[in-house]
PDB file of C-alpha atoms in Angstrom:
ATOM      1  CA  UNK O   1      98.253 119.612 101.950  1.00  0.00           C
ATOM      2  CA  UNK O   2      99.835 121.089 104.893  1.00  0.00           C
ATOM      3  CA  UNK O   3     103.450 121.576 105.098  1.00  0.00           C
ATOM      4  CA  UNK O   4     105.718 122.037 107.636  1.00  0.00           C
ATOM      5  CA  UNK O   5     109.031 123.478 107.595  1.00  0.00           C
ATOM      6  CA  UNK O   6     111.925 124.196 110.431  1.00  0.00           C
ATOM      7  CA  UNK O   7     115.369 125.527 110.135  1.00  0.00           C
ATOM      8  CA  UNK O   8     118.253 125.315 110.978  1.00  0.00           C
ATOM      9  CA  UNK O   9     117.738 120.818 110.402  1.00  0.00           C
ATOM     10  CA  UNK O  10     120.953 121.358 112.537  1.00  0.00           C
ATOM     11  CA  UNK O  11     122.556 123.936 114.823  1.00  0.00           C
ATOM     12  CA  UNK O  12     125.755 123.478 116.351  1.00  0.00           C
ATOM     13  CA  UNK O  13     126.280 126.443 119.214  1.00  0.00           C
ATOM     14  CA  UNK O  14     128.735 126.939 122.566  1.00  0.00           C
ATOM     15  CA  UNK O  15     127.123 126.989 125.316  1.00  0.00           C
ATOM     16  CA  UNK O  16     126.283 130.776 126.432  1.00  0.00           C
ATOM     17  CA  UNK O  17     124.478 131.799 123.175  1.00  0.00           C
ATOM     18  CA  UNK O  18     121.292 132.470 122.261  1.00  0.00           C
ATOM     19  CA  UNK O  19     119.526 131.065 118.720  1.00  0.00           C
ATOM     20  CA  UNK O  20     116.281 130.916 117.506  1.00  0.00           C
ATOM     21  CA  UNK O  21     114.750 128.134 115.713  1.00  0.00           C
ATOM     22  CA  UNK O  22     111.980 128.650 112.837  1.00  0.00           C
ATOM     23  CA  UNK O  23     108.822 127.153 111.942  1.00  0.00           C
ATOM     24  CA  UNK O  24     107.203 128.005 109.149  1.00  0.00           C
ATOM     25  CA  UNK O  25     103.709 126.181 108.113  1.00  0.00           C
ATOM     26  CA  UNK O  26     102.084 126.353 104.737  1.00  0.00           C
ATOM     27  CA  UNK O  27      98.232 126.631 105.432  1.00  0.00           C
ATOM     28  CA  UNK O  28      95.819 128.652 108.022  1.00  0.00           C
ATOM     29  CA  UNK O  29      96.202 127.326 111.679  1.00  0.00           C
ATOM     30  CA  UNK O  30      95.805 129.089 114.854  1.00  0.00           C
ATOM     31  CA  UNK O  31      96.789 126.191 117.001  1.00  0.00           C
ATOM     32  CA  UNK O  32     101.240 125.071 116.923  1.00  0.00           C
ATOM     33  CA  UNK O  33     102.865 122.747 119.363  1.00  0.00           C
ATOM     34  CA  UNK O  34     106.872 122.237 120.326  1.00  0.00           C
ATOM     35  CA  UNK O  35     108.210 118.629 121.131  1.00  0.00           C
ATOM     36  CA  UNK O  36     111.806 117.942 122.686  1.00  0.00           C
ATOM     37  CA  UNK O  37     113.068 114.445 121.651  1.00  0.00           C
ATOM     38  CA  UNK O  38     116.023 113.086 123.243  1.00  0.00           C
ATOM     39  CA  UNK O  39     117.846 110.649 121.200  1.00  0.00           C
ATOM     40  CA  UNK O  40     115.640 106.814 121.274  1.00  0.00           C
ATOM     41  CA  UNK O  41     113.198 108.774 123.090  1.00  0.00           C
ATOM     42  CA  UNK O  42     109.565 109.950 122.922  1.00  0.00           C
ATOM     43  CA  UNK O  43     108.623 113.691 122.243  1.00  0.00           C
ATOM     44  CA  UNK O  44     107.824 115.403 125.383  1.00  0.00           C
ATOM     45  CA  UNK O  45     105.694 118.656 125.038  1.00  0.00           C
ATOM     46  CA  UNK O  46     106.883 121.905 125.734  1.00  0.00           C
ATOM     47  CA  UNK O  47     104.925 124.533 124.582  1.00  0.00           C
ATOM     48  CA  UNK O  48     100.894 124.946 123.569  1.00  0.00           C
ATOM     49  CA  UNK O  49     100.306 127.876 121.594  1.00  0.00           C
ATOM     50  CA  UNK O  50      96.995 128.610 120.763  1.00  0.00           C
ATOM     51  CA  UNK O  51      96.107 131.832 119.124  1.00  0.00           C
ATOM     52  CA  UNK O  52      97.953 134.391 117.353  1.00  0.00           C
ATOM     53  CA  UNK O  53     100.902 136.776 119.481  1.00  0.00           C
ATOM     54  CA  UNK O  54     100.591 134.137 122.038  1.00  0.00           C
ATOM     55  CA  UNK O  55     104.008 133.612 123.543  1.00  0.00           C
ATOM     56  CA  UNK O  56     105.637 131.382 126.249  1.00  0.00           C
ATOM     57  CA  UNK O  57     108.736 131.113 128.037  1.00  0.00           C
ATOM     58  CA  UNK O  58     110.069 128.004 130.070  1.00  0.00           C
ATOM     59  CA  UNK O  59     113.703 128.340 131.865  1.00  0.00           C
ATOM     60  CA  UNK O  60     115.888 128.826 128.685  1.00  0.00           C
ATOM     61  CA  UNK O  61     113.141 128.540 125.805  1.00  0.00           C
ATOM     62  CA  UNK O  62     110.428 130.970 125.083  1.00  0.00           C
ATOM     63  CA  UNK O  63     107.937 130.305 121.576  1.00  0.00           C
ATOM     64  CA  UNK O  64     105.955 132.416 119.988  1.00  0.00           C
ATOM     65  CA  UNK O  65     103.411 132.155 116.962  1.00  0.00           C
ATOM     66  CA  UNK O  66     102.343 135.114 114.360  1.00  0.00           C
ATOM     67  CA  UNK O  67      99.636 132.784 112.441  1.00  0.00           C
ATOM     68  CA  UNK O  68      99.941 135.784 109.805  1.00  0.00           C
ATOM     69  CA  UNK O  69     103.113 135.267 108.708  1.00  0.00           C
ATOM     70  CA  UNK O  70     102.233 131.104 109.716  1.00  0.00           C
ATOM     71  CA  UNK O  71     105.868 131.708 111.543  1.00  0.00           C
ATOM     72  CA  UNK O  72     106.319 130.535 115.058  1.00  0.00           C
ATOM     73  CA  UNK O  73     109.861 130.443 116.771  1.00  0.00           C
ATOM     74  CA  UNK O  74     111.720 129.149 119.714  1.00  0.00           C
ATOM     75  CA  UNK O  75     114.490 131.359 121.292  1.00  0.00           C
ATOM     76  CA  UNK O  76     116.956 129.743 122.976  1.00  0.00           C
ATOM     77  CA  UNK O  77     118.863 132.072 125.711  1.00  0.00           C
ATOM     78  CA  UNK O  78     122.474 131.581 127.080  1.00  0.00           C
ATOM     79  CA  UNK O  79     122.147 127.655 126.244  1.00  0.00           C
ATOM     80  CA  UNK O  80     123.434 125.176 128.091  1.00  0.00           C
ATOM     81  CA  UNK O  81     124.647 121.595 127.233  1.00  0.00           C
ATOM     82  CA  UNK O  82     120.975 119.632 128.472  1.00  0.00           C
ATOM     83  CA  UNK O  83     119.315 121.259 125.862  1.00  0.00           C
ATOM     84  CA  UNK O  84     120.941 119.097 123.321  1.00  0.00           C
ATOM     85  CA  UNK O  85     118.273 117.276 121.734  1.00  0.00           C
ATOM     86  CA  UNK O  86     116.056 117.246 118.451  1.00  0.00           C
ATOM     87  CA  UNK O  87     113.400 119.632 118.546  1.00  0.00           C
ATOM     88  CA  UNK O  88     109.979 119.566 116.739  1.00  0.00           C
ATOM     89  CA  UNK O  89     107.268 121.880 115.886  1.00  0.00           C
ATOM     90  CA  UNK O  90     103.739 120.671 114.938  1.00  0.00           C
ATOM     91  CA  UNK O  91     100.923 121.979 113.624  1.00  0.00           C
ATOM     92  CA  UNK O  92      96.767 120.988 114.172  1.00  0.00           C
ATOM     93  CA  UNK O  93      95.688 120.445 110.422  1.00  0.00           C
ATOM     94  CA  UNK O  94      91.938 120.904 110.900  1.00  0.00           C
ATOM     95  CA  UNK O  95      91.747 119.481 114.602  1.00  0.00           C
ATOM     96  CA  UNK O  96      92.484 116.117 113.338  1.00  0.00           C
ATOM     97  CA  UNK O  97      95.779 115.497 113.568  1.00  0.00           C
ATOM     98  CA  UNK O  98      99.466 117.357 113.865  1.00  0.00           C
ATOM     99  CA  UNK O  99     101.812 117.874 111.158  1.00  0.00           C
ATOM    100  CA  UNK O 100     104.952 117.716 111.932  1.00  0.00           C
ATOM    101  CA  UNK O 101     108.250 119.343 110.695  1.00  0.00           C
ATOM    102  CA  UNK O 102     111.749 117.914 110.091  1.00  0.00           C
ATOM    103  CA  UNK O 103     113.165 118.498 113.464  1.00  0.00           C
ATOM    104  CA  UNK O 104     115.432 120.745 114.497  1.00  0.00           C
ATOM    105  CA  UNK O 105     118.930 119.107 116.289  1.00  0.00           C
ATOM    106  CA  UNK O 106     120.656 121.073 118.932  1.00  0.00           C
ATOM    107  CA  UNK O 107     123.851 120.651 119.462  1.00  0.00           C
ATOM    108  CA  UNK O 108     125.515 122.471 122.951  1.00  0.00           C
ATOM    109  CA  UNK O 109     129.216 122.681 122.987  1.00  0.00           C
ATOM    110  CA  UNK O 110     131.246 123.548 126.361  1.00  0.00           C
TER     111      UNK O 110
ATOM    112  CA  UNK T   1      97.050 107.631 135.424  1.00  0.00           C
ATOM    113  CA  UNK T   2     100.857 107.535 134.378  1.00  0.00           C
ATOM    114  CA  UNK T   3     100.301 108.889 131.033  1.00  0.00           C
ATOM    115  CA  UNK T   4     100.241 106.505 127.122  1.00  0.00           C
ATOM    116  CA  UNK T   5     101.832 103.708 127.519  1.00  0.00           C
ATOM    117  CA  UNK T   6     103.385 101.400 124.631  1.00  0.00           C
ATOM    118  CA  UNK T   7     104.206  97.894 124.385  1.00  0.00           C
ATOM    119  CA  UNK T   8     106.307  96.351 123.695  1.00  0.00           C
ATOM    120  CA  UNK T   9     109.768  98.987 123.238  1.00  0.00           C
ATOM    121  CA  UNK T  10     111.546  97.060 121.080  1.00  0.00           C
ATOM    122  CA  UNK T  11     110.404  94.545 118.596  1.00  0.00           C
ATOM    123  CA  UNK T  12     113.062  92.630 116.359  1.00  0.00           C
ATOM    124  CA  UNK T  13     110.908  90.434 113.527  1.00  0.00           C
ATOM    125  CA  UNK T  14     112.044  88.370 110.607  1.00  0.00           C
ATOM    126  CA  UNK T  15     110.705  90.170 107.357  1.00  0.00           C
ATOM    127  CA  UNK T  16     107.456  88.532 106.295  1.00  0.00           C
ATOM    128  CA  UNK T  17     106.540  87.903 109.677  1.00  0.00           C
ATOM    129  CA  UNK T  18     103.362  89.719 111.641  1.00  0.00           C
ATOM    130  CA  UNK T  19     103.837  92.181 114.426  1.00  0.00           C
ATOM    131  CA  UNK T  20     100.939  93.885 116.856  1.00  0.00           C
ATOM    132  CA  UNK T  21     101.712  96.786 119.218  1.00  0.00           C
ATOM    133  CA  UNK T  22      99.458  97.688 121.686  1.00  0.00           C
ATOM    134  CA  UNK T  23      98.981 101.334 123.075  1.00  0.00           C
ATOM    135  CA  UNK T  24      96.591 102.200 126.194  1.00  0.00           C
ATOM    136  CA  UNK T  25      96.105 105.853 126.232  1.00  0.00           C
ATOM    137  CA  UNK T  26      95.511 108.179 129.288  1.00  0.00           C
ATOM    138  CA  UNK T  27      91.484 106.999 130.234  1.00  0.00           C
ATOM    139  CA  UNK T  28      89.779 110.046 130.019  1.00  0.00           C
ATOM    140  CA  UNK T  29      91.264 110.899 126.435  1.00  0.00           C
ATOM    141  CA  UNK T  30      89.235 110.100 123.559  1.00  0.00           C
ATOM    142  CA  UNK T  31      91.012 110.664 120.691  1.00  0.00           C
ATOM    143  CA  UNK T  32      93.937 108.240 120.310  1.00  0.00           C
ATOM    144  CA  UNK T  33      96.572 108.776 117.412  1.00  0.00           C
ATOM    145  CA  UNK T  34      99.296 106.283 115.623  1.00  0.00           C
ATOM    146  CA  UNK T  35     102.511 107.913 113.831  1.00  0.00           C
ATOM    147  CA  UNK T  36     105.606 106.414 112.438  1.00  0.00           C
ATOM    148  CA  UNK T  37     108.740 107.899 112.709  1.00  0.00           C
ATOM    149  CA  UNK T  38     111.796 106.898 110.751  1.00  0.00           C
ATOM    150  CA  UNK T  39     115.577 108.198 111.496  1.00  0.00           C
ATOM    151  CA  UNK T  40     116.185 111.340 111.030  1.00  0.00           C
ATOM    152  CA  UNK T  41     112.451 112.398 110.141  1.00  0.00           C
ATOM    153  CA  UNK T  42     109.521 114.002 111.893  1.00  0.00           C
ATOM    154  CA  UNK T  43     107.076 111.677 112.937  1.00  0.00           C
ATOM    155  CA  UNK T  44     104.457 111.288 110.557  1.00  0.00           C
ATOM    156  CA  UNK T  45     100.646 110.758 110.988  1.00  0.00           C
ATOM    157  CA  UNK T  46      99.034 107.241 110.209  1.00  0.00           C
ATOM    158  CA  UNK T  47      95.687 107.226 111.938  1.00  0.00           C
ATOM    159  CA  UNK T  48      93.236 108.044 114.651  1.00  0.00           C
ATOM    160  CA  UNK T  49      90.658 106.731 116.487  1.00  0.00           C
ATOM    161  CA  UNK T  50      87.329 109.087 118.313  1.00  0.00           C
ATOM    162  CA  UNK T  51      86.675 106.546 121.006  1.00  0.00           C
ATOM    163  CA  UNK T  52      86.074 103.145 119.107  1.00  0.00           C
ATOM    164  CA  UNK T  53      85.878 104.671 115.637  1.00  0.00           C
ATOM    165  CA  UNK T  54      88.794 104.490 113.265  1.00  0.00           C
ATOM    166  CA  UNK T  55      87.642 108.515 111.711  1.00  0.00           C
ATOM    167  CA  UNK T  56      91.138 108.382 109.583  1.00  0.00           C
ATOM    168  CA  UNK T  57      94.032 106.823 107.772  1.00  0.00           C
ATOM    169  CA  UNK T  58      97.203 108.197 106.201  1.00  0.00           C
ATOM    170  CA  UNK T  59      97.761 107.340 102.368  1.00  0.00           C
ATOM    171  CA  UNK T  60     100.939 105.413 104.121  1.00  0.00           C
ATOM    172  CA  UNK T  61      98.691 102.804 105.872  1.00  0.00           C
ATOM    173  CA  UNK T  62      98.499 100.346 103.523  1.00  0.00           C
ATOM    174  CA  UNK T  63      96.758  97.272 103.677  1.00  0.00           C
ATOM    175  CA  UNK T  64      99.291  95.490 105.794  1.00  0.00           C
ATOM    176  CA  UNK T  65      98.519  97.702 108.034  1.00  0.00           C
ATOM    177  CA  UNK T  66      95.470  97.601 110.497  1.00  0.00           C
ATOM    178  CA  UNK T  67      94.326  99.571 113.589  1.00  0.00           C
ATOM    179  CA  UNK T  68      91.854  98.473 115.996  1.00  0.00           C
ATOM    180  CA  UNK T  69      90.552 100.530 119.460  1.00  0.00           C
ATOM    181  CA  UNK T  70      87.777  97.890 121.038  1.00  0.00           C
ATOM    182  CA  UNK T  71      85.330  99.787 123.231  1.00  0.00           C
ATOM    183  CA  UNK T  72      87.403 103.305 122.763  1.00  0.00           C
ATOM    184  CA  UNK T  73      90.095 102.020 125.348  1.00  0.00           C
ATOM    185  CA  UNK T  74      93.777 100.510 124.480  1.00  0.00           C
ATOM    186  CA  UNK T  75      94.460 100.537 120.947  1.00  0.00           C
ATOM    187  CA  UNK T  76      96.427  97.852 118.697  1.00  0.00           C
ATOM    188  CA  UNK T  77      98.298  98.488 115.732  1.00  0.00           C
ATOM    189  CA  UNK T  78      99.139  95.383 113.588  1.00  0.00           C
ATOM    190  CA  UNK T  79     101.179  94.962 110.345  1.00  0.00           C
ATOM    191  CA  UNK T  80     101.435  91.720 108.216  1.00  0.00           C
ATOM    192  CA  UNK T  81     104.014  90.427 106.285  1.00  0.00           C
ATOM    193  CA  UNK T  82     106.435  92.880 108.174  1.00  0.00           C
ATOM    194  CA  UNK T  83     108.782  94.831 105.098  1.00  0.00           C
ATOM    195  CA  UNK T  84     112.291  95.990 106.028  1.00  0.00           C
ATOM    196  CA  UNK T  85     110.699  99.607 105.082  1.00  0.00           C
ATOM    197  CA  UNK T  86     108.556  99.060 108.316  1.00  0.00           C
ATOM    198  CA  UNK T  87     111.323  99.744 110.642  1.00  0.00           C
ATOM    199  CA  UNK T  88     110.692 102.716 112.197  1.00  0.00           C
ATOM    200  CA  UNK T  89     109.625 103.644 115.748  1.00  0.00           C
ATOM    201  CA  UNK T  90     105.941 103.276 116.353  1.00  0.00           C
ATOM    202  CA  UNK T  91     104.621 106.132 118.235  1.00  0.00           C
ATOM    203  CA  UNK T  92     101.287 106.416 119.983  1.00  0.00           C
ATOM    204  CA  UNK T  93      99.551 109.696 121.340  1.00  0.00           C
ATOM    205  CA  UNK T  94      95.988 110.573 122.914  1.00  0.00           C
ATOM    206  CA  UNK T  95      94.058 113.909 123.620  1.00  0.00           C
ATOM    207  CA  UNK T  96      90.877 114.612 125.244  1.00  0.00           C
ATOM    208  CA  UNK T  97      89.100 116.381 122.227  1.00  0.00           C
ATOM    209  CA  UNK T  98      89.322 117.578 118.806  1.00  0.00           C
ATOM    210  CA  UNK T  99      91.710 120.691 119.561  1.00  0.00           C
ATOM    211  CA  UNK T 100      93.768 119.977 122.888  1.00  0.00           C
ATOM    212  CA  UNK T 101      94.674 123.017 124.755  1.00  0.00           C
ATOM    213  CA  UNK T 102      97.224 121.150 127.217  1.00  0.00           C
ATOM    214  CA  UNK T 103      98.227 119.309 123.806  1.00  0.00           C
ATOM    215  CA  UNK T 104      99.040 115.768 122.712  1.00  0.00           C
ATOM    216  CA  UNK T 105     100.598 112.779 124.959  1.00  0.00           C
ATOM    217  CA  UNK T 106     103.028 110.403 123.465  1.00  0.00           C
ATOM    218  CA  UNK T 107     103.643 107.155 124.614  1.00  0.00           C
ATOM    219  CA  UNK T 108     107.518 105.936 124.601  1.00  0.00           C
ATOM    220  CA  UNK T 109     107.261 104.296 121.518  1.00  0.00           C
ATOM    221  CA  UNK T 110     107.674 100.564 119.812  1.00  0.00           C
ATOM    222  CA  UNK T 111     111.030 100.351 117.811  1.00  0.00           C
ATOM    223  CA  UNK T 112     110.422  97.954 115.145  1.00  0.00           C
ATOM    224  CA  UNK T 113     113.176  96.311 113.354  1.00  0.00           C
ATOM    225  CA  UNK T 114     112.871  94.099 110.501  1.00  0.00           C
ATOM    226  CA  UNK T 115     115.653  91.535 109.790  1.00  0.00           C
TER     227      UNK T 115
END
């Protein structure tokens, strides 16, 4: 059964820093997905990354996935506060459907 | 095409009562998908549909639970004799194949809440 982990489950940080978020994932998959949920929202997509070294970098967050080590992270640079949110990493488990992990909350202080 | 949409947002149902949500993917996407996601928790997989055909369900689909997709369009997701453990948020998603490279849409969601 595939598993899904992500740490910090909660990360408090002032505004300026930079943090990375992990996502580990228990069984072969070349295919990992982040989601941003606000709070009573839906997931919105953010990144697609589909084969092994692949890496991608929007504004503030860039992810990247090593499907040897089944580790992908998200870097957060010099944050700001409207990238509070809950953030998710998924994987494909056999092209059917994704697995998700626990979420990851950011918190952005002033 | 404005992307999946969901209805209804918000549901509030007396416990033993039935519930259907409805979810009409984007059109040219042929896989449609049904989670559940509680507070605090990752959503988690119930089932999918490949254009009319129900191909899987989650262990946590039990048989209150059914899914329907007549003719591979909208999709509805009923549960009977509604549980308070059934509140959750009710999240539907579609993709145009087995291995999306532009990924999964999600819809907005039906928040379910049994009194």
């Amino acid at each position: 059964e595939l598993k899904v982990e992500q740490n910090p489950l909660f990360l408090s940080m002032q505004e300026g820093k930079n943090y990375t978020i992990y996502c580990n994932y228990s069984t072969t998959s070349d295919r990992l997905y982040w989601y941003r949920q606000d709070p009573g929202k839906s997931l919105e997509s953010l990144f697609v990354l589909l084969s092994n070294g692949a890496v991608k970098q929007e504004g503030r967050l860039m992810a990247s996935l090593d499907t040897k080590a089944r580790l992908s992270t998200l870097h957060i640079t010099a944050a700001v506060h409207d990238l509070s949110a809950t953030y998710f990493c998924a994987v494909n488990n056999a092209g059917n459907m994704l697995t998700f992990g626990g979420g990851t909350r950011l918190m952005v202080k002033p | 095409d404005t992307g999946v949409s969901q209805n209804p947002r918000h549901k509030i149902t007396k416990r033993g009562q039935n519930v259907t949500f409805r979810c009409d993917p984007i059109s040219e996407h042929n896989r449609l998908y049904w989670y559940r996601q509680t507070l605090g928790q990752g959503p988690e997989f119930l089932t999918y549909f490949q254009n009319e055909a129900q191909l899987e369900k989650s262990r946590l689909l039990s048989d209150r639970f059914s899914a329907e997709r007549p003719k591979g369009s909208f999709s509805t997701l009923e549960i009977q004799r509604t549980e308070q453990g059934d509140s959750a948020m009710y999240l539907c998603a579609s993709s145009l194949g087995r291995f999306p490279n532009y990924g999964y849409t999600f819809g907005s969601g039906t928040r379910l809440t049994v009194v």
